[in-house]
CSV table of C-alpha atoms in Angstrom, one decimal:
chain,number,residue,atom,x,y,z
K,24,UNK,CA,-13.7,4.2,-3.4
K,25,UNK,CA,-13.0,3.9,0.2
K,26,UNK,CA,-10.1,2.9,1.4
K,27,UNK,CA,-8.6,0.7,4.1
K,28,UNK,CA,-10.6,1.3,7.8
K,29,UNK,CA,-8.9,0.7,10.7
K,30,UNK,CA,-10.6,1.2,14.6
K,31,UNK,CA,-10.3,2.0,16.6
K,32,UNK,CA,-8.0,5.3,16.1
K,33,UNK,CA,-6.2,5.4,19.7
K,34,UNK,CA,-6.3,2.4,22.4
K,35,UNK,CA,-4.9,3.1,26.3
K,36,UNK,CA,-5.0,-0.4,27.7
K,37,UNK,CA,-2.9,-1.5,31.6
K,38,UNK,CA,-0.8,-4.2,31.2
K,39,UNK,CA,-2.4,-7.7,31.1
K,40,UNK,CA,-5.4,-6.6,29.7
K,41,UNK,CA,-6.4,-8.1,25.8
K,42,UNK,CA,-7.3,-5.8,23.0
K,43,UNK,CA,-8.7,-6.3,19.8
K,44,UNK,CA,-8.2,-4.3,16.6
K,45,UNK,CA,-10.4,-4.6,13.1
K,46,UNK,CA,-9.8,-3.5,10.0
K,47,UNK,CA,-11.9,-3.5,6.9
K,48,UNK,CA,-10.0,-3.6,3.8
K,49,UNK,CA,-10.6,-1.9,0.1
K,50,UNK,CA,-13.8,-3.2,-1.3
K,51,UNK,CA,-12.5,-6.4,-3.8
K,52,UNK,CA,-9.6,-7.4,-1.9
K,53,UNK,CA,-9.2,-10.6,-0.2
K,54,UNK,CA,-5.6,-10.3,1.3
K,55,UNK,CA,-5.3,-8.7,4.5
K,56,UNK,CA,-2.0,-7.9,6.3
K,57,UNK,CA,-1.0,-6.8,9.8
K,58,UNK,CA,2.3,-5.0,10.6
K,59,UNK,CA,3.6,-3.5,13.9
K,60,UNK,CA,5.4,0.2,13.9
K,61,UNK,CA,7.9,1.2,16.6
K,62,UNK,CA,10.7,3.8,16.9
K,63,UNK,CA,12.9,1.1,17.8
K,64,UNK,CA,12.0,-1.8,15.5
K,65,UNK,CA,10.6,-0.4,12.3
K,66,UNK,CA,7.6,-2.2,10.4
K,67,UNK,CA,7.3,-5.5,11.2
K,68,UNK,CA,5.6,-8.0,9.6
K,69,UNK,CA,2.6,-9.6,12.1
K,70,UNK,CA,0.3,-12.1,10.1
K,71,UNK,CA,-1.4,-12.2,6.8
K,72,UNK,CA,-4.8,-13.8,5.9
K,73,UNK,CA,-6.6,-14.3,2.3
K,74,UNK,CA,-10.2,-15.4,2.2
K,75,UNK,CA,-10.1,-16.7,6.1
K,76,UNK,CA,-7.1,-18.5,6.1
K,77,UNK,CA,-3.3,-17.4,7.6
K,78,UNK,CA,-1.2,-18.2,5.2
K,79,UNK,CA,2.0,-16.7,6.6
K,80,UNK,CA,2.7,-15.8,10.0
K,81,UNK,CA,5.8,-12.8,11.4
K,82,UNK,CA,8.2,-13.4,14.6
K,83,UNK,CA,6.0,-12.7,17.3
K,84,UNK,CA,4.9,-14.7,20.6
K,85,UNK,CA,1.3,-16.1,20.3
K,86,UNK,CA,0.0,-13.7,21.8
K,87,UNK,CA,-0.5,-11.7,18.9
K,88,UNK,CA,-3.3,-13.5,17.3
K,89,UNK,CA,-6.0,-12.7,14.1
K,90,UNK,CA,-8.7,-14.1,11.9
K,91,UNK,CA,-10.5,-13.0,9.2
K,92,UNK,CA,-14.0,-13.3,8.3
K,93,UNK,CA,-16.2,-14.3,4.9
K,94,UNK,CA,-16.7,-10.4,4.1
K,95,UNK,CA,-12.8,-10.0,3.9
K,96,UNK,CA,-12.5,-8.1,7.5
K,97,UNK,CA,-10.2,-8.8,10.0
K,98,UNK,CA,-8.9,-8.6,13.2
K,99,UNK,CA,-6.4,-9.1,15.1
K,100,UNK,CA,-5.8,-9.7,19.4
K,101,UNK,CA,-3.7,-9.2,21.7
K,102,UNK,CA,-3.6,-10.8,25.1
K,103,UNK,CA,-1.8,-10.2,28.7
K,104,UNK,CA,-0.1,-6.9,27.1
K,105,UNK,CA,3.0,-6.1,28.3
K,106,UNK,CA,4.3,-2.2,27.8
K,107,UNK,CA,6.7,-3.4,25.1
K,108,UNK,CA,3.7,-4.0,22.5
K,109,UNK,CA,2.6,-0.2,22.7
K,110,UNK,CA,3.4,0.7,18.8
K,111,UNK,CA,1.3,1.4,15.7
K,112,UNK,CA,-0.6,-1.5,14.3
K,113,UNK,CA,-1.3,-1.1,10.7
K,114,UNK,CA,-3.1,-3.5,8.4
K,115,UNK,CA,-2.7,-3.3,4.3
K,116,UNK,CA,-5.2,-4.9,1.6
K,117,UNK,CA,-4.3,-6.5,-1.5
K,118,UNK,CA,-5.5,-7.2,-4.7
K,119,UNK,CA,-2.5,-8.8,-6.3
K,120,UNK,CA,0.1,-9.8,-3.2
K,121,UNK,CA,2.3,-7.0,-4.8
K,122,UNK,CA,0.3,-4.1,-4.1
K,123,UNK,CA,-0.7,-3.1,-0.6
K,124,UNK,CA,-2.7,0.0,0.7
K,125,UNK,CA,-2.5,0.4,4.1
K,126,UNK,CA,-5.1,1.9,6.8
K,127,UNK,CA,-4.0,4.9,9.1
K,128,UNK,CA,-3.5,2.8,12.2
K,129,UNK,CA,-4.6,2.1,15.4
K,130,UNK,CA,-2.5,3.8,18.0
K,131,UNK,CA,-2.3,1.4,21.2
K,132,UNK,CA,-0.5,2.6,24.5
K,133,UNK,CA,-0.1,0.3,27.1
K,134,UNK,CA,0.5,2.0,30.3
Z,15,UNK,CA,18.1,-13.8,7.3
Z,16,UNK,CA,16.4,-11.4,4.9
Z,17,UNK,CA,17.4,-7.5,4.7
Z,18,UNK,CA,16.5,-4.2,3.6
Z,19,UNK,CA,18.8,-1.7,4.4
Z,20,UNK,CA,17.5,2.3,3.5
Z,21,UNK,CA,20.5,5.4,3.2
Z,22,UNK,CA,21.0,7.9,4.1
Z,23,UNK,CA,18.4,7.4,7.7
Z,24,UNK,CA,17.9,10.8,7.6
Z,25,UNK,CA,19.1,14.3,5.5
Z,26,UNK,CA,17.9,17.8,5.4
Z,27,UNK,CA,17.7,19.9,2.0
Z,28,UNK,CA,16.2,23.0,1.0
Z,29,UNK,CA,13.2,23.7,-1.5
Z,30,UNK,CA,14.5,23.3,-4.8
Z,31,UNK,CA,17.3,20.7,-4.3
Z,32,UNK,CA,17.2,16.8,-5.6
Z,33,UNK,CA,17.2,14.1,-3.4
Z,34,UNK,CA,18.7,10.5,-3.9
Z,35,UNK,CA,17.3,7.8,-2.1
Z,36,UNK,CA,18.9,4.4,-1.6
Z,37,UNK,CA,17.1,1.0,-0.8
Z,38,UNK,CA,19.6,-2.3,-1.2
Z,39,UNK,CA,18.5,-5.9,-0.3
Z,40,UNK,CA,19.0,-9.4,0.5
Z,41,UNK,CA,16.3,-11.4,0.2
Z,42,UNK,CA,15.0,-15.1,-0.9
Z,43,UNK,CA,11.7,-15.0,-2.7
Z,44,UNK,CA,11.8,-11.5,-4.1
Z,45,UNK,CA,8.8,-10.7,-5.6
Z,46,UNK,CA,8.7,-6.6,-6.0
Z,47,UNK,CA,10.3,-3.8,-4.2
Z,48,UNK,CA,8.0,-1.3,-2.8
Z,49,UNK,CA,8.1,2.9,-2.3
Z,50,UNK,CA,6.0,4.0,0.5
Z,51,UNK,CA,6.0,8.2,1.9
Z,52,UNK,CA,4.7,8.0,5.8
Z,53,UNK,CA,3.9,11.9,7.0
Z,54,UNK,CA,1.6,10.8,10.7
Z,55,UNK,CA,0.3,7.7,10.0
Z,56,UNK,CA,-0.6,5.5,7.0
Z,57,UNK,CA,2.2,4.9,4.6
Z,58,UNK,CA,0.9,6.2,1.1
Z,59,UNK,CA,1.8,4.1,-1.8
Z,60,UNK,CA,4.5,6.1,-4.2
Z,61,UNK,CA,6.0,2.9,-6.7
Z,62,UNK,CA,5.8,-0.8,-7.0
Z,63,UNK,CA,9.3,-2.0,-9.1
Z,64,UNK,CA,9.5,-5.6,-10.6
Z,65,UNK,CA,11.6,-5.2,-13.4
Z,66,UNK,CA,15.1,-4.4,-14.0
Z,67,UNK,CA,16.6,-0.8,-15.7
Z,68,UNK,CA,12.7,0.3,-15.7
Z,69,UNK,CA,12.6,3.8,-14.8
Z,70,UNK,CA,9.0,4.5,-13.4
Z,71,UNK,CA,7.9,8.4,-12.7
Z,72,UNK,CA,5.0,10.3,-11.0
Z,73,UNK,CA,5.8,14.1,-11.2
Z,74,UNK,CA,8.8,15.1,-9.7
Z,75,UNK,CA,9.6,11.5,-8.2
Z,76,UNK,CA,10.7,8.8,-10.2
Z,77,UNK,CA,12.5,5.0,-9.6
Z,78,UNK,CA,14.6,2.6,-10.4
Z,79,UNK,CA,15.6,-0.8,-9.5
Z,80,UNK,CA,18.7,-3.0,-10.1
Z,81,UNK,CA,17.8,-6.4,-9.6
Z,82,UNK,CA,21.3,-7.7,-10.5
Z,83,UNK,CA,22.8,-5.3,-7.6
Z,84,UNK,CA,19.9,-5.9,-5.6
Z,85,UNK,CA,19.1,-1.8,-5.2
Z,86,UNK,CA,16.5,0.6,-5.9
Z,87,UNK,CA,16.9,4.2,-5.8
Z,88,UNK,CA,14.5,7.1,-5.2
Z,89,UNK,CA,14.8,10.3,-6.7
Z,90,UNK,CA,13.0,13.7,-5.4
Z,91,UNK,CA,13.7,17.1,-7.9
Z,92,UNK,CA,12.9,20.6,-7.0
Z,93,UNK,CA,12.1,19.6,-3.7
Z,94,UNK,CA,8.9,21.0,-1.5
Z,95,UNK,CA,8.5,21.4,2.2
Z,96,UNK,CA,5.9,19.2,1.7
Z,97,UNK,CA,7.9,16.2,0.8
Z,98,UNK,CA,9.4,16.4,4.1
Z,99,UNK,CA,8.2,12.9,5.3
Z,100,UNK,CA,9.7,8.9,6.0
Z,101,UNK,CA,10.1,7.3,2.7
Z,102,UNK,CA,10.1,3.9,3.2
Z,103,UNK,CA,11.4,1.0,1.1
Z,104,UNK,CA,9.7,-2.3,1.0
Z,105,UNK,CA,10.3,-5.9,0.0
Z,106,UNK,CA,7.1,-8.0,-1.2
Z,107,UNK,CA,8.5,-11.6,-1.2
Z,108,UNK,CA,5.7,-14.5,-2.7
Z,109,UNK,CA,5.2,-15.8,0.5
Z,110,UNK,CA,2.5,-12.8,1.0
Z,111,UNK,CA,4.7,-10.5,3.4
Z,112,UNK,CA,6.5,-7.0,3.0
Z,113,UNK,CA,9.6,-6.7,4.9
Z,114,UNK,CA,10.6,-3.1,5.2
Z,115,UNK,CA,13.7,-0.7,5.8
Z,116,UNK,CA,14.0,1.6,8.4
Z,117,UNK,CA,13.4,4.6,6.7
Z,118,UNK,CA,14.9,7.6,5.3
Z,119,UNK,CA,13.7,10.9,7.5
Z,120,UNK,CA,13.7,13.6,5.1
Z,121,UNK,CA,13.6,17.5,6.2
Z,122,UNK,CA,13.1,20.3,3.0
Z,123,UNK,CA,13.6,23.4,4.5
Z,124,UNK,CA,12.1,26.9,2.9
């Protein structure tokens, strides 16, 4: 069973540029979540979406952005980057809401 | 505000020894508490707790969780240099989001 896909691996982006990240959760799961990993800040919690819809949303500036689509993927944007969002973006699938696999990440730097 | 607060942030052992792992939290809208190990990139699952006084156990790991103290441990026996990692503890709350702790670095030296 394959697991969560994230791509790409490793982003370089200059600041003010957008980027956008996908991520194709476990086959059967409808519940896809987005966190942010930093040194300084830990995981923390972006967005979640379950069949197309947000239904909660982290502490970040609306920059940060995602969507899902009908076959479960989703993605997730950010605009005019700034060198403070170079981190580890990691999305999780769900099942259940309890139990969440995560994907190995997309590595962004922002230079 | 919500919190999950991990100790010790980091320790170093040698092979062989028994780790304890602490994970306390205050939070609305608990849901489950969460074991995660993190070597490069992907956190790997380890334990999802719900109940109280429920030991669960996968090899030489195994978890608890007090839901009337509002702590979960994690325990490591006869440690390996592969369990050197970032176990991470998390809160699922039903409002679909896991709020995590920092982390606890762990170094097993041969």
């Amino acid at each position: 069973k394959a697991g969560v896909t994230q791509t790409p691996r490793y982003l370089i982006k200059t600041r003010g540029q957008q980027v956008t990240l996908s991520c194709s959760p476990i086959s059967g799961h409808r519940s896809v979540s987005w966190y942010q990993q930093t040194p300084g800040q830990g995981l923390q919690f972006l967005f979640e979406y379950f069949s197309e819809t947000q239904r909660n949303k982290g502490n970040f500036p609306g920059r940060f952005s995602g969507r899902q689509f009908s076959n479960s993927r989703s993605e997730m944007n950010v605009s005019t980057l700034e060198l403070g969002d170079s981190a580890l973006y990691l999305c999780a699938s769900s099942l259940t809401s309890s139990g969440y696999t995560f994907g190995s990440g997309t590595r962004l730097t922002v230079v | 505000e919500d919190k999950v607060v991990q100790s010790p942030l980091s320790l170093v052992v040698h092979e062989g020894d028994t780790v304890t792992l602490n994970c306390s939290y205050e939070v609305t809208n608990f849901r489950s508490l969460l074991w995660y190990k993190q070597e490069k990139k992907a956190p790997t699952f380890l334990f999802m707790l719900t109940s109280s006084g429920i030991e669960k156990k996968s090899g030489r790991l195994s978890s608890i969780l007090d839901k009337k103290e509002l702590f979960s441990i994690l325990n490591i026996t006869a440690t390996q240099t592969g369990d050197s990692a970032v176990y991470l503890c998390a809160v699922a709350f039903n409002d679909y989001k896991l709020s995590f702790g920092a982390g606890t670095t762990v170094t097993v030296r041969a």
